[in-house]
PDB file of C-alpha atoms in Angstrom:
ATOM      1  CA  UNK A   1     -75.107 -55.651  -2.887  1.00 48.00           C
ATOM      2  CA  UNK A   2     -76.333 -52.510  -4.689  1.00 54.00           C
ATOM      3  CA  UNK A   3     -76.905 -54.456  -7.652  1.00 59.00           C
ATOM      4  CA  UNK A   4     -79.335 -57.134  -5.955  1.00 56.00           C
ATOM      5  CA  UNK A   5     -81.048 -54.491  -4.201  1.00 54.00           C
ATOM      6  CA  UNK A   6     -81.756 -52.515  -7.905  1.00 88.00           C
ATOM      7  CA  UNK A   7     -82.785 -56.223  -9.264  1.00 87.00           C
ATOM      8  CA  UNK A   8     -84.892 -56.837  -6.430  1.00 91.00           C
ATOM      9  CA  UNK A   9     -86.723 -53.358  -6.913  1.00 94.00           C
ATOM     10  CA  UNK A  10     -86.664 -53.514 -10.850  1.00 95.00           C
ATOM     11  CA  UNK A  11     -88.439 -56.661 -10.316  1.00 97.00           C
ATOM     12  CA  UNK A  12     -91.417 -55.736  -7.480  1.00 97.00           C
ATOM     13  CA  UNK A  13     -91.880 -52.504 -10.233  1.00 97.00           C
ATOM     14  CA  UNK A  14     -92.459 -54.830 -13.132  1.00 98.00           C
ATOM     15  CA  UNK A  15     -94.710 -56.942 -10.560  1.00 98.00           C
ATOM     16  CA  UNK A  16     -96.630 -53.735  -9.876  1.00 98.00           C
ATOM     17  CA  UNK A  17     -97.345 -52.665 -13.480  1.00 98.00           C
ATOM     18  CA  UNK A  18     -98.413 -56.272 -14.208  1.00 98.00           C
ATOM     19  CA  UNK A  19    -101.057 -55.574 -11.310  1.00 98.00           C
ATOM     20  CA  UNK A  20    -101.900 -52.304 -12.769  1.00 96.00           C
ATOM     21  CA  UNK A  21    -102.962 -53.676 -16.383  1.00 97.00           C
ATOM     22  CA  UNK A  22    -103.559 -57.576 -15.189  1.00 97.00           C
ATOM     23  CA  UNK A  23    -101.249 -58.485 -18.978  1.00 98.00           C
ATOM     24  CA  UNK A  24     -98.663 -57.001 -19.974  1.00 98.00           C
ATOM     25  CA  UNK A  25     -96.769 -58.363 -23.236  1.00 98.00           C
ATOM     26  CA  UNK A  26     -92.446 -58.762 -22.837  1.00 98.00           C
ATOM     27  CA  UNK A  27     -92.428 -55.871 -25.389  1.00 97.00           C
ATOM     28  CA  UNK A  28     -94.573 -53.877 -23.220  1.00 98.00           C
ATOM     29  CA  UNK A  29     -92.538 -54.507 -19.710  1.00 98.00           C
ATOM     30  CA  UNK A  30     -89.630 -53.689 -21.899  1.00 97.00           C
ATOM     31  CA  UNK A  31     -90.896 -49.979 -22.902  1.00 96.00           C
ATOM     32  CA  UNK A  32     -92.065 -49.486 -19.553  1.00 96.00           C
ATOM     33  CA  UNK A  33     -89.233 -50.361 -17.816  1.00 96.00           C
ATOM     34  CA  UNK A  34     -86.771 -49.415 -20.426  1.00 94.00           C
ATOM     35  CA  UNK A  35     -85.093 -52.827 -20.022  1.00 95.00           C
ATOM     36  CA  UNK A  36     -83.284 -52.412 -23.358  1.00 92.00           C
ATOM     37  CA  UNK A  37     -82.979 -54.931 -26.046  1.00 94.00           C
ATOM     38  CA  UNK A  38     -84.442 -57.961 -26.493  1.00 94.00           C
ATOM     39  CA  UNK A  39     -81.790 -59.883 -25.126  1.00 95.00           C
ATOM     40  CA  UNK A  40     -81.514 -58.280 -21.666  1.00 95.00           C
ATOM     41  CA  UNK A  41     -85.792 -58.167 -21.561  1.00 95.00           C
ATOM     42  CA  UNK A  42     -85.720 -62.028 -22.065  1.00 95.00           C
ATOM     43  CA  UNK A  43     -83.186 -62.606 -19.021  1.00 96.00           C
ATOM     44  CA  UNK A  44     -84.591 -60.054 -16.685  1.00 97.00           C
ATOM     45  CA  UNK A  45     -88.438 -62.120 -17.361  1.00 98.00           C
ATOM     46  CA  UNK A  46     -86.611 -65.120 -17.631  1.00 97.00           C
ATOM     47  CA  UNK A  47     -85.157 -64.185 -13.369  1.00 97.00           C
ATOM     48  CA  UNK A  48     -88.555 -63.610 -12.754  1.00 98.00           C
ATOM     49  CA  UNK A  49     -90.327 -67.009 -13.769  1.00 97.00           C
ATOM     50  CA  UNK A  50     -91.136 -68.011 -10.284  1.00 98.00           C
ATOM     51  CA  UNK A  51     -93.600 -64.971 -10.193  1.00 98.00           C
ATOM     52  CA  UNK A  52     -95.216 -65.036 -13.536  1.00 98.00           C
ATOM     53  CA  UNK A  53     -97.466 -66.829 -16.097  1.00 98.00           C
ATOM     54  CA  UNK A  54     -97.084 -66.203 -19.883  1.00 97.00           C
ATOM     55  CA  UNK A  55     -98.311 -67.590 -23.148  1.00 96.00           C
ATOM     56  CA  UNK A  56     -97.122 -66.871 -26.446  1.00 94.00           C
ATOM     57  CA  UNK A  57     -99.759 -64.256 -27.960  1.00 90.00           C
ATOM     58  CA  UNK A  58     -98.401 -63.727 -32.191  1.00 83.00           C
ATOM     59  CA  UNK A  59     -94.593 -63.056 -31.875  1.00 86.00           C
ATOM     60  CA  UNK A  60     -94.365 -61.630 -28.353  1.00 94.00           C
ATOM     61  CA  UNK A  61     -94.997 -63.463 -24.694  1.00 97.00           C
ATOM     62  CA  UNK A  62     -97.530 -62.102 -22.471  1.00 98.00           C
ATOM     63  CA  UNK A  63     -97.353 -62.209 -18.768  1.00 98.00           C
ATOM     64  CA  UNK A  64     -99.555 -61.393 -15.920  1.00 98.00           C
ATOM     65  CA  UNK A  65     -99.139 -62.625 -12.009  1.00 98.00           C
ATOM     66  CA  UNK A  66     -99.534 -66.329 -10.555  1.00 98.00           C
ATOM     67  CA  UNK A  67     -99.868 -66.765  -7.114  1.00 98.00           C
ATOM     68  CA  UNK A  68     -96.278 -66.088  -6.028  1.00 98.00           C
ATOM     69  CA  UNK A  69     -96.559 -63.177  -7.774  1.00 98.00           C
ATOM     70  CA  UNK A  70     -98.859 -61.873  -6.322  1.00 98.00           C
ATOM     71  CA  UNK A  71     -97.797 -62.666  -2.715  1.00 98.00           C
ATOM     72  CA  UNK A  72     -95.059 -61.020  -3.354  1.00 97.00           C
ATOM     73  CA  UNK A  73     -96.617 -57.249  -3.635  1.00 98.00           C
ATOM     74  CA  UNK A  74     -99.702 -57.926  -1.781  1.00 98.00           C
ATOM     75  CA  UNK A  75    -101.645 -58.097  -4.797  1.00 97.00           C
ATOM     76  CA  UNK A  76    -105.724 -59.410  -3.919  1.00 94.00           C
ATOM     77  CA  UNK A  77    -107.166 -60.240  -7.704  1.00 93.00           C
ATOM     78  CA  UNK A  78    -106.575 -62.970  -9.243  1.00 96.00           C
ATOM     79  CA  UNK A  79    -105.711 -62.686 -13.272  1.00 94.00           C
ATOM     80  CA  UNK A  80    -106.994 -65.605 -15.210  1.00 93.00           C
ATOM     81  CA  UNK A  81    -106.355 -65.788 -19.596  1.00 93.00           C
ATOM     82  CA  UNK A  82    -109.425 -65.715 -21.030  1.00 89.00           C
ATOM     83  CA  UNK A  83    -111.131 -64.071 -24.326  1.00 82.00           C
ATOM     84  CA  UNK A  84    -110.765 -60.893 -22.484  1.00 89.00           C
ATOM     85  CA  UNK A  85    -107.267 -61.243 -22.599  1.00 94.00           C
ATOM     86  CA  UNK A  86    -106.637 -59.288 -25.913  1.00 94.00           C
ATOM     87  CA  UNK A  87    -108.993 -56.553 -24.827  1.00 95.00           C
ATOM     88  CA  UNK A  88    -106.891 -55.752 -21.999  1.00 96.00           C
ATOM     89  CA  UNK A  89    -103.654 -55.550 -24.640  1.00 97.00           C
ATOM     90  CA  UNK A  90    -105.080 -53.453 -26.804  1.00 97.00           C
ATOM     91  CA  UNK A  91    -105.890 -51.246 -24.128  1.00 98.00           C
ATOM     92  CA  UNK A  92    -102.514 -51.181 -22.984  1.00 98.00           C
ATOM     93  CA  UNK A  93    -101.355 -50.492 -26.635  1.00 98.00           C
ATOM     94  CA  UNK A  94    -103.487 -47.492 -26.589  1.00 99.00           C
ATOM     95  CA  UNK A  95    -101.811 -46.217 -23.184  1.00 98.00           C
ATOM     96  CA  UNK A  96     -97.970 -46.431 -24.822  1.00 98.00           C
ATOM     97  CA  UNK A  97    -100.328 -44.702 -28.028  1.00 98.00           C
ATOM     98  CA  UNK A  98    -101.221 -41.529 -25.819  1.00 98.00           C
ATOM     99  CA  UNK A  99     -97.519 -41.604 -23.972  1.00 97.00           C
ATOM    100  CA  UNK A 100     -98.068 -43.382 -20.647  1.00 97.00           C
ATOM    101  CA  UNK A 101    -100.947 -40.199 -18.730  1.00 97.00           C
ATOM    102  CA  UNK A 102     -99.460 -41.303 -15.618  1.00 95.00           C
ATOM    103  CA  UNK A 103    -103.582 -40.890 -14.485  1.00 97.00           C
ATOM    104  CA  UNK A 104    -104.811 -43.753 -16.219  1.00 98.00           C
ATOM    105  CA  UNK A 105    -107.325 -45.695 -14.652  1.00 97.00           C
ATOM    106  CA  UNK A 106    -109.011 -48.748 -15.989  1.00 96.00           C
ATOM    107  CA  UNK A 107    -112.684 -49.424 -15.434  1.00 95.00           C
ATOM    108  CA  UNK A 108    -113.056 -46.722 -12.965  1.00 94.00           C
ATOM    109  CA  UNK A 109    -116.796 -45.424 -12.135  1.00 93.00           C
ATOM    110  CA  UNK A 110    -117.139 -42.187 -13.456  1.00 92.00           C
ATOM    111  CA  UNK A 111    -119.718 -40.249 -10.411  1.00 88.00           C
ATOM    112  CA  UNK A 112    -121.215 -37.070 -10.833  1.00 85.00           C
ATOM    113  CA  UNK A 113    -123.171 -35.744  -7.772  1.00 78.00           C
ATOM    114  CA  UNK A 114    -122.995 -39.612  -6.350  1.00 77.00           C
ATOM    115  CA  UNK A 115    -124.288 -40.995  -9.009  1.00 80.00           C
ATOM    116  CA  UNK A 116    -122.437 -43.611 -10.973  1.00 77.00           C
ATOM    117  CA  UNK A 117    -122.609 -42.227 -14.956  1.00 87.00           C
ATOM    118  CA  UNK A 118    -120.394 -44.723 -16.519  1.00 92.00           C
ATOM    119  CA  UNK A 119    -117.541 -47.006 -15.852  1.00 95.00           C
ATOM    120  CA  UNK A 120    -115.262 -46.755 -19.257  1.00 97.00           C
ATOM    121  CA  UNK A 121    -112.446 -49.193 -19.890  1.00 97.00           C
ATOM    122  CA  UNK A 122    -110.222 -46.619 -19.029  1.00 98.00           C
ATOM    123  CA  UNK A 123    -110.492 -42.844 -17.626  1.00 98.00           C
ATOM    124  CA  UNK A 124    -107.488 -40.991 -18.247  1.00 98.00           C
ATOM    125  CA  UNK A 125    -106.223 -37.699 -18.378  1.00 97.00           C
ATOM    126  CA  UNK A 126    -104.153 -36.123 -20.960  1.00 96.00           C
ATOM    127  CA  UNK A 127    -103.754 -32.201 -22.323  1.00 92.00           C
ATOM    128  CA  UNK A 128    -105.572 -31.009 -18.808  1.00 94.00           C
ATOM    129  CA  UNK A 129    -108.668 -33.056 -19.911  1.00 96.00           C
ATOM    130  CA  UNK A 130    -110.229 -36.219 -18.608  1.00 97.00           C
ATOM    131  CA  UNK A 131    -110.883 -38.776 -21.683  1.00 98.00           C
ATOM    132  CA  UNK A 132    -112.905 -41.719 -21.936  1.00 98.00           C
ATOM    133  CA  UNK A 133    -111.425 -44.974 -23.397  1.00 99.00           C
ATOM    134  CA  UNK A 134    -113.809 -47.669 -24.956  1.00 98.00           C
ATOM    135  CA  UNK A 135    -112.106 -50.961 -26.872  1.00 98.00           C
ATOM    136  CA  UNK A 136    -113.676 -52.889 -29.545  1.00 97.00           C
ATOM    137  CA  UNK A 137    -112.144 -56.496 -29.948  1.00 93.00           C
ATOM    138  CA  UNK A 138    -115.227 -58.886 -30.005  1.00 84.00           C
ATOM    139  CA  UNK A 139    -118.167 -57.099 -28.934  1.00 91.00           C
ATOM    140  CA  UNK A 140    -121.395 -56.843 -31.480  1.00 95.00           C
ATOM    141  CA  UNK A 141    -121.671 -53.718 -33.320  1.00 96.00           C
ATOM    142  CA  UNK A 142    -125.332 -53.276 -31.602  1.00 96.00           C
ATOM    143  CA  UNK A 143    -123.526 -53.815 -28.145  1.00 96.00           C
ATOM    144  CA  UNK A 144    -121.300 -50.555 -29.378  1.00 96.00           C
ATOM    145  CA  UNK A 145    -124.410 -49.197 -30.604  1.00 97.00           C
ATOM    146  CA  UNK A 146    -126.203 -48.894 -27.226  1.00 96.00           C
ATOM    147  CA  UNK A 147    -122.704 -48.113 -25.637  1.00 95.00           C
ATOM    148  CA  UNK A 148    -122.312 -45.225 -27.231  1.00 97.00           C
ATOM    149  CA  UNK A 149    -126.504 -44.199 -27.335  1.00 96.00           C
ATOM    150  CA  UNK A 150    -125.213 -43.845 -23.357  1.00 95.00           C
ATOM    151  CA  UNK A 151    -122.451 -41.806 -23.985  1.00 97.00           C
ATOM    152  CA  UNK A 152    -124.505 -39.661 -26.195  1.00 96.00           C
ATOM    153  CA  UNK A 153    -127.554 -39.442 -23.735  1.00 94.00           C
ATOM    154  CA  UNK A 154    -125.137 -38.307 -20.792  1.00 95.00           C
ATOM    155  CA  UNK A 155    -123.549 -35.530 -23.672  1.00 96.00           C
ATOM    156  CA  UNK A 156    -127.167 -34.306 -24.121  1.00 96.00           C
ATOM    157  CA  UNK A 157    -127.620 -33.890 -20.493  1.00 94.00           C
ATOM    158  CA  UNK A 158    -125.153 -31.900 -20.561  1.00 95.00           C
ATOM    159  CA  UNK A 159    -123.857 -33.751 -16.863  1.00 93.00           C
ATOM    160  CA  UNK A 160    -120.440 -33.343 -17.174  1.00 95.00           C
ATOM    161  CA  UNK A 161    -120.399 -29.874 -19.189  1.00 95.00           C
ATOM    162  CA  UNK A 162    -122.332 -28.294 -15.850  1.00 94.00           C
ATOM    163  CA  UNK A 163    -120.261 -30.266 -13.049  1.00 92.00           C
ATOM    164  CA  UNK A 164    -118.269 -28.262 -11.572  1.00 90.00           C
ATOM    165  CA  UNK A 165    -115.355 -30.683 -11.545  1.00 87.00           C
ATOM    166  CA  UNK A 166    -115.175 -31.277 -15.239  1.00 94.00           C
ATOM    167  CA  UNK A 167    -117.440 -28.309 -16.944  1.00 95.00           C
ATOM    168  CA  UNK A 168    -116.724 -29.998 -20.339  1.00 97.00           C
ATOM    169  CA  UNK A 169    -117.823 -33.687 -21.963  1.00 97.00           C
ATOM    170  CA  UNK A 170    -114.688 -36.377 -21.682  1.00 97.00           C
ATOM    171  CA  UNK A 171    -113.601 -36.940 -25.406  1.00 98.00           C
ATOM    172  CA  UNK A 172    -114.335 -40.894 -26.290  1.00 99.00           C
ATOM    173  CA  UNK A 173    -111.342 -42.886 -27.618  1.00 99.00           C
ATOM    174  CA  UNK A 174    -112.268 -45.617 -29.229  1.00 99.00           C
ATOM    175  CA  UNK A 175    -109.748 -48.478 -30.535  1.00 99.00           C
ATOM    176  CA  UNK A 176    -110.755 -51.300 -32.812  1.00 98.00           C
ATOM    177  CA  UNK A 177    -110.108 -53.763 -35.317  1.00 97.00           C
ATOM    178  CA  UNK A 178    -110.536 -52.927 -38.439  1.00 97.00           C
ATOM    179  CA  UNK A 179    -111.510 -50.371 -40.972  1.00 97.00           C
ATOM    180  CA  UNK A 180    -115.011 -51.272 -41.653  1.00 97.00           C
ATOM    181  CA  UNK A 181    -116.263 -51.161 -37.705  1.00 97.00           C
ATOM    182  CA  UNK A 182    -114.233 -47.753 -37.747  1.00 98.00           C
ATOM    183  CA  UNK A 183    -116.840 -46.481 -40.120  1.00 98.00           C
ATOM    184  CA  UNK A 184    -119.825 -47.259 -38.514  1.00 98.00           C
ATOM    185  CA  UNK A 185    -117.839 -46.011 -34.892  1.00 98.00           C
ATOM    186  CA  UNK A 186    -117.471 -42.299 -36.781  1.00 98.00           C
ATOM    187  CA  UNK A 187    -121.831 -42.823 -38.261  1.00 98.00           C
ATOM    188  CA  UNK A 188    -122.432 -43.727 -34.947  1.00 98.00           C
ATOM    189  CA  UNK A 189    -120.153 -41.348 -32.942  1.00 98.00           C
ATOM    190  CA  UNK A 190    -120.861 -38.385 -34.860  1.00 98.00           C
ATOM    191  CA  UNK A 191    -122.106 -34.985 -32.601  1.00 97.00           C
ATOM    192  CA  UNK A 192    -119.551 -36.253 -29.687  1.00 98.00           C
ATOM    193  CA  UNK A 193    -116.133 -35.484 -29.158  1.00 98.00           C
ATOM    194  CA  UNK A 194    -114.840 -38.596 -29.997  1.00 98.00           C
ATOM    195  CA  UNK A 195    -111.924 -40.407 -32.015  1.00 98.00           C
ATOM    196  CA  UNK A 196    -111.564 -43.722 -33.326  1.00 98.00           C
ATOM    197  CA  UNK A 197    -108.193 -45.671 -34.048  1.00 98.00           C
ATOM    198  CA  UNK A 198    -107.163 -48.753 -35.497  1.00 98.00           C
ATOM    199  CA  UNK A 199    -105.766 -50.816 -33.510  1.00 97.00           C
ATOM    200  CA  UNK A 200    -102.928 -52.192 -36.076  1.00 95.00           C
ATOM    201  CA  UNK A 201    -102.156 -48.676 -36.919  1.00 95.00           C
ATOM    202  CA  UNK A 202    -101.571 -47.654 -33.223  1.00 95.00           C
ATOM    203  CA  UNK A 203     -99.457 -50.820 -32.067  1.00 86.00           C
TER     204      UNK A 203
END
């Protein structure tokens, strides 16, 4: 009895986190739920079919909720694969990359004094700082170029640095996809607290 009850909760938990982050890949549910090897990950997903889509994404399976699924925790938005797919990996890559800040929230509005600043791809904090998370998979470089002009308009304000709830400017984390774009990201960046990673190097 024990046993179904831990399977039953084991499951609704890896349910939950696939709400949380919308797609999750079987090596990701398997950190996050320290399901062990590969073996016992496969047959705990494999128990849960009934509740989840997957494709094969390069050597792993992703998964995110069908409609069982999300009956099953109450879960209101619907999670379709599209191009945006990806972006939502790598962001998850980049949470395991900073150790799981168990505030991590993706594409919250950032307010200061009721005023919606900016609405990052993620807003999490880590080392009793708030950081801002920004992922590069297929956007233009001149769509990260007026991205970060707002990031760098707010710094000059100096909005955050006199809030009272922050009194600093978030550091900007940005992943992408290869060396060249990581370039321009530091020309570009340079004056904010920022960092830039590669995505293959943080995976």
């Amino acid at each position: 009895m024990r046993s179904k009850i831990s399977r039953m909760e084991r499951q609704e938990q890896i349910l939950l986190s696939l709400e949380r982050f919308n797609f999750l890949t079987r090596s990701h549910i398997q950190r996050l739920h320290r399901l062990g090897g590969d073996r016992n990950a496969q047959k705990v997903l494999r128990q849960m079919e009934a509740y989840l889509h997957s494709f094969r994404e390069g050597y792993d399976t992703v998964y995110y909720l069908n409609k069982s699924g999300r009956e099953m925790i109450g879960a209101k938005k619907q999670v379709k694969r599209t191009l945006q797919t990806t972006h939502n990996l790598m962001r998850v890559d980049f949470f395991f990359h900073m150790g799981c800040p168990p505030h991590w929230f993706n594409e919250r509005k950032v307010e200061i004094g009721g005023k919606v600043c900016v609405i990052p791809d993620a807003l999490f904090f880590k080392d009793k700082q708030y950081n801002f998370l920004e992922v590069d998979n297929r956007q233009t470089m001149a769509e990260n170029k007026a991205k970060v002009h707002k990031y760098r308009k707010m710094f000059e304000s100096g909005v955050f640095q006199n809030d009272k709830n922050f009194g600093y400017f978030p550091t900007l984390h940005i992943v992408t996809v290869n060396k060249s774009r990581m370039k321009r990201f530091r020309e570009i960046c340079d004056g904010l607290p920022f960092q830039v990673y590669l995505i293959d190097e943080i995976k």
